[in-house]
Short mmCIF file of C-alpha atoms and ligand atoms in Angstrom, two decimals:
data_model
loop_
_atom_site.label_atom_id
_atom_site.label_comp_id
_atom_site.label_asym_id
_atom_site.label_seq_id
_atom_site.Cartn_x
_atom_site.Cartn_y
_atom_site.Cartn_z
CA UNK A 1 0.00 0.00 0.00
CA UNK A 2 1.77 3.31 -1.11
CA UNK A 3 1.81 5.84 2.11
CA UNK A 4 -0.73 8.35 0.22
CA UNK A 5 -3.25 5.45 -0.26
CA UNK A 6 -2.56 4.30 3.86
CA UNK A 7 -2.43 8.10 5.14
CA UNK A 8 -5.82 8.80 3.40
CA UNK A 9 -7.69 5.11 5.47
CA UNK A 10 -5.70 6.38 8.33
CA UNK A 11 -8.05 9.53 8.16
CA UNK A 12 -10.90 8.00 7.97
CA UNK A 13 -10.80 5.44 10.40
CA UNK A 14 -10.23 8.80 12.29
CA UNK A 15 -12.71 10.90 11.00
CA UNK A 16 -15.20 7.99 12.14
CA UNK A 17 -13.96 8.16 15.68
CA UNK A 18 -13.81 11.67 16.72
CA UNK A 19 -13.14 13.36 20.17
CA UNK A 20 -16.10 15.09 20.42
CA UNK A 21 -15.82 15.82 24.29
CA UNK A 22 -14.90 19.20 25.14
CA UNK A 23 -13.14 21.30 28.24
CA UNK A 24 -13.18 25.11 28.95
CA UNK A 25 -10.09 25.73 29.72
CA UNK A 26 -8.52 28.94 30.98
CA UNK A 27 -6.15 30.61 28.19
CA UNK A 28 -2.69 29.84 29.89
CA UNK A 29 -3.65 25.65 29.96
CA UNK A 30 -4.31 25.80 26.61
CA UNK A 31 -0.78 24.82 24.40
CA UNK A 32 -0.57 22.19 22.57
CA UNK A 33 -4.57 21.57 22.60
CA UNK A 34 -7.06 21.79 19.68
CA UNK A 35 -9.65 24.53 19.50
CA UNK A 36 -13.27 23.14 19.58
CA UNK A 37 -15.14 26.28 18.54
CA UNK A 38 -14.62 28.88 16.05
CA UNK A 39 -12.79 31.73 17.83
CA UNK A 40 -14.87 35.34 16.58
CA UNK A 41 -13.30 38.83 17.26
CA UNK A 42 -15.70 40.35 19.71
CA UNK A 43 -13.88 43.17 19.01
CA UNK A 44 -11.69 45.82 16.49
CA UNK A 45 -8.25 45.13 17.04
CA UNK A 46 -6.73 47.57 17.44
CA UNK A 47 -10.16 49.22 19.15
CA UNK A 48 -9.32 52.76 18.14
CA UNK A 49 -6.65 54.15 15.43
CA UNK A 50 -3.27 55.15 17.91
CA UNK A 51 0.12 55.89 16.58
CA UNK A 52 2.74 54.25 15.84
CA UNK A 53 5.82 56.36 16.72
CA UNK A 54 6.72 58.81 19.25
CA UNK A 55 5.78 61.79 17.99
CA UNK A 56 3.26 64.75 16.90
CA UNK A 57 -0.20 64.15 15.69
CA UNK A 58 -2.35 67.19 13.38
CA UNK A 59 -4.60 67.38 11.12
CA UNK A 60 -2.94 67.60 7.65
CA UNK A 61 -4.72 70.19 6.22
CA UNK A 62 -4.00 72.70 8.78
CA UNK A 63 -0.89 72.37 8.17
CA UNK A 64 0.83 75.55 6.41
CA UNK A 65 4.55 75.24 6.66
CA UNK A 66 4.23 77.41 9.85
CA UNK A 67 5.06 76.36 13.38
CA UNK A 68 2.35 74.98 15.53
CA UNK A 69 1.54 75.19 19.27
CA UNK A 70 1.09 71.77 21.02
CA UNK A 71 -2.48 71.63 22.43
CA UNK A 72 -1.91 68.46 24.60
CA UNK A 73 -0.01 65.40 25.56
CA UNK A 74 -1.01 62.15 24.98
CA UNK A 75 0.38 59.07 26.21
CA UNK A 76 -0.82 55.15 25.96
CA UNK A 77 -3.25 54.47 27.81
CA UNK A 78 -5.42 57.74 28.20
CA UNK A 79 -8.21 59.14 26.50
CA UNK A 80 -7.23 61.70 24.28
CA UNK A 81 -9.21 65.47 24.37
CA UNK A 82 -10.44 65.95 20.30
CA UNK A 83 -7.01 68.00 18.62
CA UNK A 84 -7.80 71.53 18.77
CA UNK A 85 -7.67 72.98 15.34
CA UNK A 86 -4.66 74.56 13.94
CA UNK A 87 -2.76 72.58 16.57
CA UNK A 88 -1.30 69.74 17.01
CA UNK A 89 -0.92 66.64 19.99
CA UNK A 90 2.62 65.46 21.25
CA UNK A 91 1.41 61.63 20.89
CA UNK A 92 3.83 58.37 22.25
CA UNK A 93 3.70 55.05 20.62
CA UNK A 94 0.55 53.23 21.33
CA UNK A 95 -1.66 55.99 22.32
CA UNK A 96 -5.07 56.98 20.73
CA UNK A 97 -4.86 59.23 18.01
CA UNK A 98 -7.60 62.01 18.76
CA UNK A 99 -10.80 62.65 16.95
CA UNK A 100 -9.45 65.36 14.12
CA UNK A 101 -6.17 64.23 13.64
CA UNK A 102 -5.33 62.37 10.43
CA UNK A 103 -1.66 62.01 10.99
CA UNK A 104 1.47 61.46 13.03
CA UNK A 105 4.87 62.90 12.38
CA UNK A 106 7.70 61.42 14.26
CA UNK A 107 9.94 63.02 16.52
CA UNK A 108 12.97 62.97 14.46
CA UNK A 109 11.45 65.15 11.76
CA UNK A 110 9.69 67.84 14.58
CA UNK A 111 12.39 70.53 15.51
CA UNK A 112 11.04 72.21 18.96
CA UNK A 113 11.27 75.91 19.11
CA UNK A 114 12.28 78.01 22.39
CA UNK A 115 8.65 78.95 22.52
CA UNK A 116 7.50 75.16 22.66
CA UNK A 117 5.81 75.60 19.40
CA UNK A 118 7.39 72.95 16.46
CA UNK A 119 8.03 72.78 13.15
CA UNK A 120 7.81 69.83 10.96
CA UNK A 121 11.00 69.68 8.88
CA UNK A 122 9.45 66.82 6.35
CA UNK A 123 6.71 66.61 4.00
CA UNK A 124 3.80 64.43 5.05
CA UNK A 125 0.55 62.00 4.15
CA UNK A 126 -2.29 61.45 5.83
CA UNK A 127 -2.58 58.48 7.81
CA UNK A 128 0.75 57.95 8.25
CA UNK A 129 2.30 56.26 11.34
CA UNK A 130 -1.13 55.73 12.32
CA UNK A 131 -2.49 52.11 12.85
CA UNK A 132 -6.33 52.37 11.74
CA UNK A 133 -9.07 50.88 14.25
CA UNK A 134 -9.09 47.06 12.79
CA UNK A 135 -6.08 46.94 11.19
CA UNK A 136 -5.87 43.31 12.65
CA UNK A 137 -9.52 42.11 12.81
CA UNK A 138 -13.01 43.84 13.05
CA UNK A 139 -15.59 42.72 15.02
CA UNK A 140 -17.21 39.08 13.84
CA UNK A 141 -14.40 37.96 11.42
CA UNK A 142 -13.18 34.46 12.24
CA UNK A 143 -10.29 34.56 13.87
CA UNK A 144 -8.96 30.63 14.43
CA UNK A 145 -11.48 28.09 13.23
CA UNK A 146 -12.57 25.33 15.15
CA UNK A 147 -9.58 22.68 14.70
CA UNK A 148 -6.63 25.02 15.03
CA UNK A 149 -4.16 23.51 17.28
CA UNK A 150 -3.41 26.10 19.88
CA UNK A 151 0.65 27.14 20.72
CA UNK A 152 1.77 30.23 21.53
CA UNK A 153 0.98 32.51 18.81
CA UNK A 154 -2.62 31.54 18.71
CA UNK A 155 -2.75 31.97 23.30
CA UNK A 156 -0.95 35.32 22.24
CA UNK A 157 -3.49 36.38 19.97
CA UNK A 158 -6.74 34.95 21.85
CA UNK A 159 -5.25 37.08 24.68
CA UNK A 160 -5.63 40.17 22.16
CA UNK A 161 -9.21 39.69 21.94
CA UNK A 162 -9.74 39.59 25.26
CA UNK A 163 -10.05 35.67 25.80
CA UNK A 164 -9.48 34.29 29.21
CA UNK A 165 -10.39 30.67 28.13
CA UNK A 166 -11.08 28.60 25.40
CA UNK A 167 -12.96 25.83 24.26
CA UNK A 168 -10.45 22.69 23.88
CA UNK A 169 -10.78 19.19 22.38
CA UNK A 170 -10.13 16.62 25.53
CA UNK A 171 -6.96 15.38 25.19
CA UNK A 172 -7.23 11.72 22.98
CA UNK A 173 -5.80 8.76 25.21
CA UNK A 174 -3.33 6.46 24.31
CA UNK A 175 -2.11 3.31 25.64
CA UNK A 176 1.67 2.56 24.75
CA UNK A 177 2.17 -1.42 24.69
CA UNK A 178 5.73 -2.36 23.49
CA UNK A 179 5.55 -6.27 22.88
CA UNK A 180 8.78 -8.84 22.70
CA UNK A 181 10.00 -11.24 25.23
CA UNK A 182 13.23 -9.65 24.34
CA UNK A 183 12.83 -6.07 25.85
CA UNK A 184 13.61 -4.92 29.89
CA UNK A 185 13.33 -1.47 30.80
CA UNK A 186 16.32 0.61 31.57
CA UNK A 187 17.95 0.46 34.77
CA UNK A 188 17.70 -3.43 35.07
CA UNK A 189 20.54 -5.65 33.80
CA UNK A 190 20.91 -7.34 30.43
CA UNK A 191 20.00 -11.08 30.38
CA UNK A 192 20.96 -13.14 27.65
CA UNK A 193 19.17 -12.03 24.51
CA UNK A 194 17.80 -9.06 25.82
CA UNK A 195 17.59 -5.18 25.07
CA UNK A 196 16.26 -2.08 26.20
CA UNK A 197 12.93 -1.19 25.65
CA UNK A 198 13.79 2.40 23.57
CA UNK A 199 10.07 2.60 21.92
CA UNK A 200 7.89 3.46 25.01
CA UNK A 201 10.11 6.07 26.22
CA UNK A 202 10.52 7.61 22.81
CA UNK A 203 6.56 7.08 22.03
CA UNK A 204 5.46 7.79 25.09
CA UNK A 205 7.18 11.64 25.41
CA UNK A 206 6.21 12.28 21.44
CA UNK A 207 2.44 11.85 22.17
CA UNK A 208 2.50 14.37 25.25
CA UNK A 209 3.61 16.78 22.69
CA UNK A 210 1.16 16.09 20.14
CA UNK A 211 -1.40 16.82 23.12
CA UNK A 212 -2.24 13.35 24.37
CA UNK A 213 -3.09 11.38 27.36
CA UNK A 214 -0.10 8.81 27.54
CA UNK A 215 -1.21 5.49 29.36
CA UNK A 216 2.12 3.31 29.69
CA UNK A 217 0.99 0.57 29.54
CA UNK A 218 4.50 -1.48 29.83
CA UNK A 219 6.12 -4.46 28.15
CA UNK A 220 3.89 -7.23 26.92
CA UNK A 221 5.34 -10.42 26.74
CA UNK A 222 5.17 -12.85 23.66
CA UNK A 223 1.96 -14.88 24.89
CA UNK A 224 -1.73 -14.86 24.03
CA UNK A 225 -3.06 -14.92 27.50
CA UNK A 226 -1.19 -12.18 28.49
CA UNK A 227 -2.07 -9.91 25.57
CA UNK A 228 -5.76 -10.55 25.59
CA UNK A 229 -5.87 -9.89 29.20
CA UNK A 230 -4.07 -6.74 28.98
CA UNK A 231 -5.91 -5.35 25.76
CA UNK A 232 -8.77 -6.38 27.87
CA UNK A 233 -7.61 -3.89 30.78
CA UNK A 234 -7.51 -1.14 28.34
CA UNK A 235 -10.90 -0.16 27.41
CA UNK A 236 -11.48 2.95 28.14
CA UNK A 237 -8.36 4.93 25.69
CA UNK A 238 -9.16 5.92 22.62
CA UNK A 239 -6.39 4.19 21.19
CA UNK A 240 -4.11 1.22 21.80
CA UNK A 241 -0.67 2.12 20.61
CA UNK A 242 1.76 -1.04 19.71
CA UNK A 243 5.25 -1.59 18.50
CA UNK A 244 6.64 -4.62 17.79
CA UNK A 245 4.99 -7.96 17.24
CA UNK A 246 3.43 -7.51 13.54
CA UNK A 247 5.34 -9.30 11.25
CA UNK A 248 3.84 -12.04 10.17
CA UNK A 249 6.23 -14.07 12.39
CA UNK A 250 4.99 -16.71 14.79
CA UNK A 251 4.77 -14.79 17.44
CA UNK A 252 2.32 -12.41 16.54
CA UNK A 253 -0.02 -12.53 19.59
CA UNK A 254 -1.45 -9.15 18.90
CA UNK A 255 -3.03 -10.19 15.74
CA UNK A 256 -4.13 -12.98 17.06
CA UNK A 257 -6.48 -11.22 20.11
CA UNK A 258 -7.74 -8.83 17.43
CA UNK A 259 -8.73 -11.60 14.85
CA UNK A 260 -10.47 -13.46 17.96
CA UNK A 261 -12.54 -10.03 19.67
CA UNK A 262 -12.22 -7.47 16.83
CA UNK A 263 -10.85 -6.82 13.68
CA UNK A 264 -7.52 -6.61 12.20
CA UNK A 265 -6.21 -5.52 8.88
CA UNK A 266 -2.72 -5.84 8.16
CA UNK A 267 -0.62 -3.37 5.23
CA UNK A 268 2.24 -3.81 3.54
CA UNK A 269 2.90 -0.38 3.23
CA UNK A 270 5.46 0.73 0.48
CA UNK A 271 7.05 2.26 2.97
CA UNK A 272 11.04 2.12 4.44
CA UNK A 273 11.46 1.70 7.48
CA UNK A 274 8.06 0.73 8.00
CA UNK A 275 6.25 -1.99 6.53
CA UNK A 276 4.10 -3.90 8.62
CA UNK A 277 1.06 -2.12 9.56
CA UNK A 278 -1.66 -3.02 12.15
CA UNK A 279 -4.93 -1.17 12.07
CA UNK A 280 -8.16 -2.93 14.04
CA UNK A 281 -9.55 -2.54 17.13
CA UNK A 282 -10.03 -5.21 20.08
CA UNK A 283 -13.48 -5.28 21.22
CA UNK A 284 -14.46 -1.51 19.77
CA UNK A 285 -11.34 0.47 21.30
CA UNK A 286 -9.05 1.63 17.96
CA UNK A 287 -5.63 -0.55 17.72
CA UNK A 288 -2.49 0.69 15.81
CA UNK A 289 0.19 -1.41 15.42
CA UNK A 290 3.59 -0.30 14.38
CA UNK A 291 6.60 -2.11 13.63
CA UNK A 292 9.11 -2.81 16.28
CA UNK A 293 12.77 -1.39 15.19
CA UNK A 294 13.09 2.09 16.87
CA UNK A 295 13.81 3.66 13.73
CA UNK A 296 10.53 2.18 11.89
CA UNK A 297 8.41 3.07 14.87
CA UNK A 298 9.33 6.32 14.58
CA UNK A 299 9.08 6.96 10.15
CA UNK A 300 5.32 5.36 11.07
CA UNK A 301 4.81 7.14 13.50
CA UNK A 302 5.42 10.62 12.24
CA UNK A 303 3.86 10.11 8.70
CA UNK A 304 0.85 8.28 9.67
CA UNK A 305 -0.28 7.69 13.70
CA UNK A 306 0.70 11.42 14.04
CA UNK A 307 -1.43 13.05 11.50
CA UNK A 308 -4.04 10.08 12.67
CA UNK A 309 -4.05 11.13 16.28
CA UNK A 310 -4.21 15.19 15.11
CA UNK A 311 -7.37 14.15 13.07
CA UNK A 312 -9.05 12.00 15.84
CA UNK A 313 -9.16 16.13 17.72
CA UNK A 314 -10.59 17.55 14.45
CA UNK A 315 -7.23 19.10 13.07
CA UNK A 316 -7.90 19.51 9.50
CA UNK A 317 -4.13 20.48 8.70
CA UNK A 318 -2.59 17.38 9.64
CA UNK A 319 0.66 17.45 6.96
CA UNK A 320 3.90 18.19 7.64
CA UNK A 321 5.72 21.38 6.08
CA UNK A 322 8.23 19.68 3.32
CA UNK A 323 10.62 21.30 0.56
CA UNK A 324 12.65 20.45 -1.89
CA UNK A 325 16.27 20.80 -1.53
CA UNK A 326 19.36 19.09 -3.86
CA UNK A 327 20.56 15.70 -3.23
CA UNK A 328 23.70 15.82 -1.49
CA UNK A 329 24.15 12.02 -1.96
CA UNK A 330 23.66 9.78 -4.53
CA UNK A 331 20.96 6.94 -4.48
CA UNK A 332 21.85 4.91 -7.63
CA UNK A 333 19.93 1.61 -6.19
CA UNK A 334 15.77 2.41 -7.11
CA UNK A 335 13.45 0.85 -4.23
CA UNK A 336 10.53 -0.29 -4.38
CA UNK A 337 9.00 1.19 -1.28
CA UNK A 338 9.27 4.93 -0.37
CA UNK A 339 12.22 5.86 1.78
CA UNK A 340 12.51 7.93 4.63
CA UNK A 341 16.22 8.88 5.07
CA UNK A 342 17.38 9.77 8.44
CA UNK A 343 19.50 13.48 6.64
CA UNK A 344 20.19 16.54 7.40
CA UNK A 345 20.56 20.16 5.39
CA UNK A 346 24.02 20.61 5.25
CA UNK A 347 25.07 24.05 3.31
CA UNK A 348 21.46 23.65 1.58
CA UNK A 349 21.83 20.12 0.68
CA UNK A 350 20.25 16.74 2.19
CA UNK A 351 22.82 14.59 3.51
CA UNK A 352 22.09 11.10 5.10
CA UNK A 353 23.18 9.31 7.82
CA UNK A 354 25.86 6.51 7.16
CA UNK A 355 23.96 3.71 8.04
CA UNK A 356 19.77 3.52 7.33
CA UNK A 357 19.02 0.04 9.10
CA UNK A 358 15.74 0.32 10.61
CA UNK A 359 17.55 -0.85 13.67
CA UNK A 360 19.31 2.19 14.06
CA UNK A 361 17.92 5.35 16.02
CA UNK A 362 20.88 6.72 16.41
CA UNK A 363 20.07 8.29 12.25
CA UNK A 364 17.28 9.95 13.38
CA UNK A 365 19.32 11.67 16.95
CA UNK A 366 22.03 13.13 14.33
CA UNK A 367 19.46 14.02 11.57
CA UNK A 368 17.24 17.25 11.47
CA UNK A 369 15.04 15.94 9.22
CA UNK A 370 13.40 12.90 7.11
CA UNK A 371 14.35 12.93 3.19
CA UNK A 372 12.00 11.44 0.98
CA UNK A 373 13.17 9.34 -1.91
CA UNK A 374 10.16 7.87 -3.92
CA UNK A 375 9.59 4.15 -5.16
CA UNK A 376 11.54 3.51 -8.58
CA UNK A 377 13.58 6.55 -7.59
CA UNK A 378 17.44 7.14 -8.10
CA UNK A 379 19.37 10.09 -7.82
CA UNK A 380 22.52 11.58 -8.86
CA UNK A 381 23.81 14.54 -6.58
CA UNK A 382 22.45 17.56 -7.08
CA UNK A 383 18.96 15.96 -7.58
CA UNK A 384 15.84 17.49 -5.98
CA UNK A 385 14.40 15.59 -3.01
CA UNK A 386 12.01 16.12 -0.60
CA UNK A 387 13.18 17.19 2.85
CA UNK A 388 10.83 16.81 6.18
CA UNK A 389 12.01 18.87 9.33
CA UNK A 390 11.68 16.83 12.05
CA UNK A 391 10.84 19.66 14.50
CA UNK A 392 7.76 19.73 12.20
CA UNK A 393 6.81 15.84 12.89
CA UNK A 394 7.62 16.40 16.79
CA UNK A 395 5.00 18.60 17.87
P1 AMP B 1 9.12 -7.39 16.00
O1 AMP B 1 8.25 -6.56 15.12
O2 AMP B 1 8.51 -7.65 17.33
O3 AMP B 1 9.59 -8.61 15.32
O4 AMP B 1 10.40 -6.49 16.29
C1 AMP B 1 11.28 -6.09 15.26
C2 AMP B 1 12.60 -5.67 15.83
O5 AMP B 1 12.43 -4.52 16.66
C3 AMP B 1 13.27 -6.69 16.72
O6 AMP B 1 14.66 -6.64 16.51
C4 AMP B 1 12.91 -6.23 18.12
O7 AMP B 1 13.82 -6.68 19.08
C5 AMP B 1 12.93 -4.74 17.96
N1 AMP B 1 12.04 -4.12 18.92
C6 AMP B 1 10.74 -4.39 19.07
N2 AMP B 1 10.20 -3.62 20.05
C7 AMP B 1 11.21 -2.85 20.51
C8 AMP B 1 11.28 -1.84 21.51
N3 AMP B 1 10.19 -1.49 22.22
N4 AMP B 1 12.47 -1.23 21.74
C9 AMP B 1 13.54 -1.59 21.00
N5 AMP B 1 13.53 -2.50 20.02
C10 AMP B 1 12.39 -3.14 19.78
MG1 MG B 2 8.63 -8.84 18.84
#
């Protein structure tokens, strides 16, 4: 299945099963969270025109060359007296511009006389240096639609309208299972056989910032019993998050309890690292499965459970920024799955990591980004290729 074709069922499945309860949340709680109502300017922004520079504000058309008297002082955060005509209103950044005034000189031009009268040295427009009453928004324009995930910016700018707290998405809940017999958590001794468990710890942190709930739900071991009992204790998430386990190997106990009390499909995606592919549910509650090396997990994660997970909270903008950059490698071997090279943009140009086993996590520490090499693709350097930040698959 080529990624496109398993993205676009990934989105579905999701758009089936939305979060549709919702918190009010005050404005500072909000990062990281989706937006569950359309966000309307209940107000101009800014509320009344006010100037932009330190300076003089007059009406332009009383204006003769001559010097003027200054009629009043107006800093931010007062209410201006209407500009006496033939006069003109020392003004500071940020402060109303007063009813008859149609412009604002700044200080630098102004030369003050002895008397205290001043003389503009420059020639001038109206409305300059003056930012107009909703400039930004007017009142009832949609500001951030329902389905904007909220950071920073978006706090900053609910803040400007006055919001104290917002309607959120509840957070989606997610139960991390990492399956093998082979895996022991970090901080106990190696046995014979064994390694660390790296997938819950990286999955685990990546879906608290993508917004989630994390349920760690451990290590399962290889054994039926023990997986249908524990996919049994996890009924009320909204999704079951696996690594490990899928191939069609033996010792496949996951798709085993789904094909007994739910439903399993299995892709081949055209995908490397990747591959194996579990979507189903066990007994109604959603199931992904991903593949088990650390540097699979993560490629599947990113390009599919992420934008899945983003949808399941209503995002509608679920892709990744990408751009092209030039090949600074050559890939003279065509796959036939997609590849996701651990790379980075070295003087403007993707360069890979030495070694791409799906094994290897350590490609995706020293890279700043995922570069995309299509099926039936080779390259010579200097090719274009598609490059992925990863900050942009992180959060
Ligand atoms: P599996 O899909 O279970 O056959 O696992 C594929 C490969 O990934 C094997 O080499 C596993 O040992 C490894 N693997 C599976 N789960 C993890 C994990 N949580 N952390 C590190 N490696 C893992
Ligand atoms: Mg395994």
């Amino acid at each position: 299945m080529p990624v496109e074709a398993a993205l676009a069922r990934l989105l579905e499945v999701a758009e089936a099963a939305p979060i549709r309860e919702r918190e009010h949340l005050p404005l500072a709680e909000v990062e990281g969270r989706v937006l569950a109502k359309d966000l309307i300017a209940t107000l101009d922004l800014p509320p009344w025109p006010n100037s932009a520079m330190d300076g003089y504000a007059l009406n332009l058309a009383d204006w003769s060359g001559e010097p003027m008297f200054v009629s009043q002082k107006i800093f931010a955060g007062q209410a201006p007296e209407p500009l006496q005509p033939g006069t003109c209103a020392r003004i500071f950044t940020g402060a109303p511009v007063p009813a008859g005034a149609d412009c604002v000189e700044m200080q630098e031009n102004v030369q003050v006389l002895a008397d205290e009268r001043v003389v503009f040295t420059e020639p001038m427009i109206v409305g300059q240096n003056i930012r107009p009453q909703g400039q930004e928004t007017t009142v009832g324009e949609l500001v951030l639609p329902a389905g904007t995930r909220l950071g920073p910016i978006e706090q900053g700018l609910a803040a400007s309208l006055g919001c104290a707290a917002l309607d959120v998405v509840r957070k989606v809940r997610v139960a991390v299972l990492s399956t093998g017999d082979e895996l022991v958590e970090p901080g106990t001794a190696l046995g014979p056989g064994q390694i660390y468990n790296s997938n819950r710890v990286l999955l685990c942190s990546w879906l608290q910032r993508l917004g989630c709930e994390v349920i760690d739900a451990g290590i399962l071991p290889d054994d039926l019993p023990t997986t249908r009992a524990k996919l049994g204790e996890l009924q009320d998430v909204d999704l079951i998050l696996s690594t490990g386990g899928v191939s069609v190997g033996e010792a496949d106990f996951l798709g085993i309890a789904l094909r007994e009390e739910g439903e399993l499909t299995l892709w081949k995606l055209a995908i490397k690292p990747g591959k194996p592919l579990t979507v189903g549910h066990f007994r109604g509650v959603p199931v992904i499965g991903l593949p088990g090396n650390p540097a699979s997990t993560l490629v599947t994660f990113a390009l599919l459970t992420r934008p899945y997970l983003l949808r399941r909270q209503g995002v509608q903008d679920v892709e990744p920024l990408k751009f092209e950059v030039p090949a600074g490698f050559a890939w003279p071997q065509a796959g036939n799955r997609r590849e996701y090279l651990r790379g980075r943009l070295e003087q403007g140009k993707a360069t890979i990591y030495r070694n791409q086993s799906s094994g290897v996590l350590r490609s995706a520490a020293w890279a700043d980004g995922l570069v995309e090499v299509l099926e039936g693709r080779t390259l010579t350097a200097g090719d274009e290729v598609t490059f992925i930040p990863l900050t942009e698959l992180l959060g």
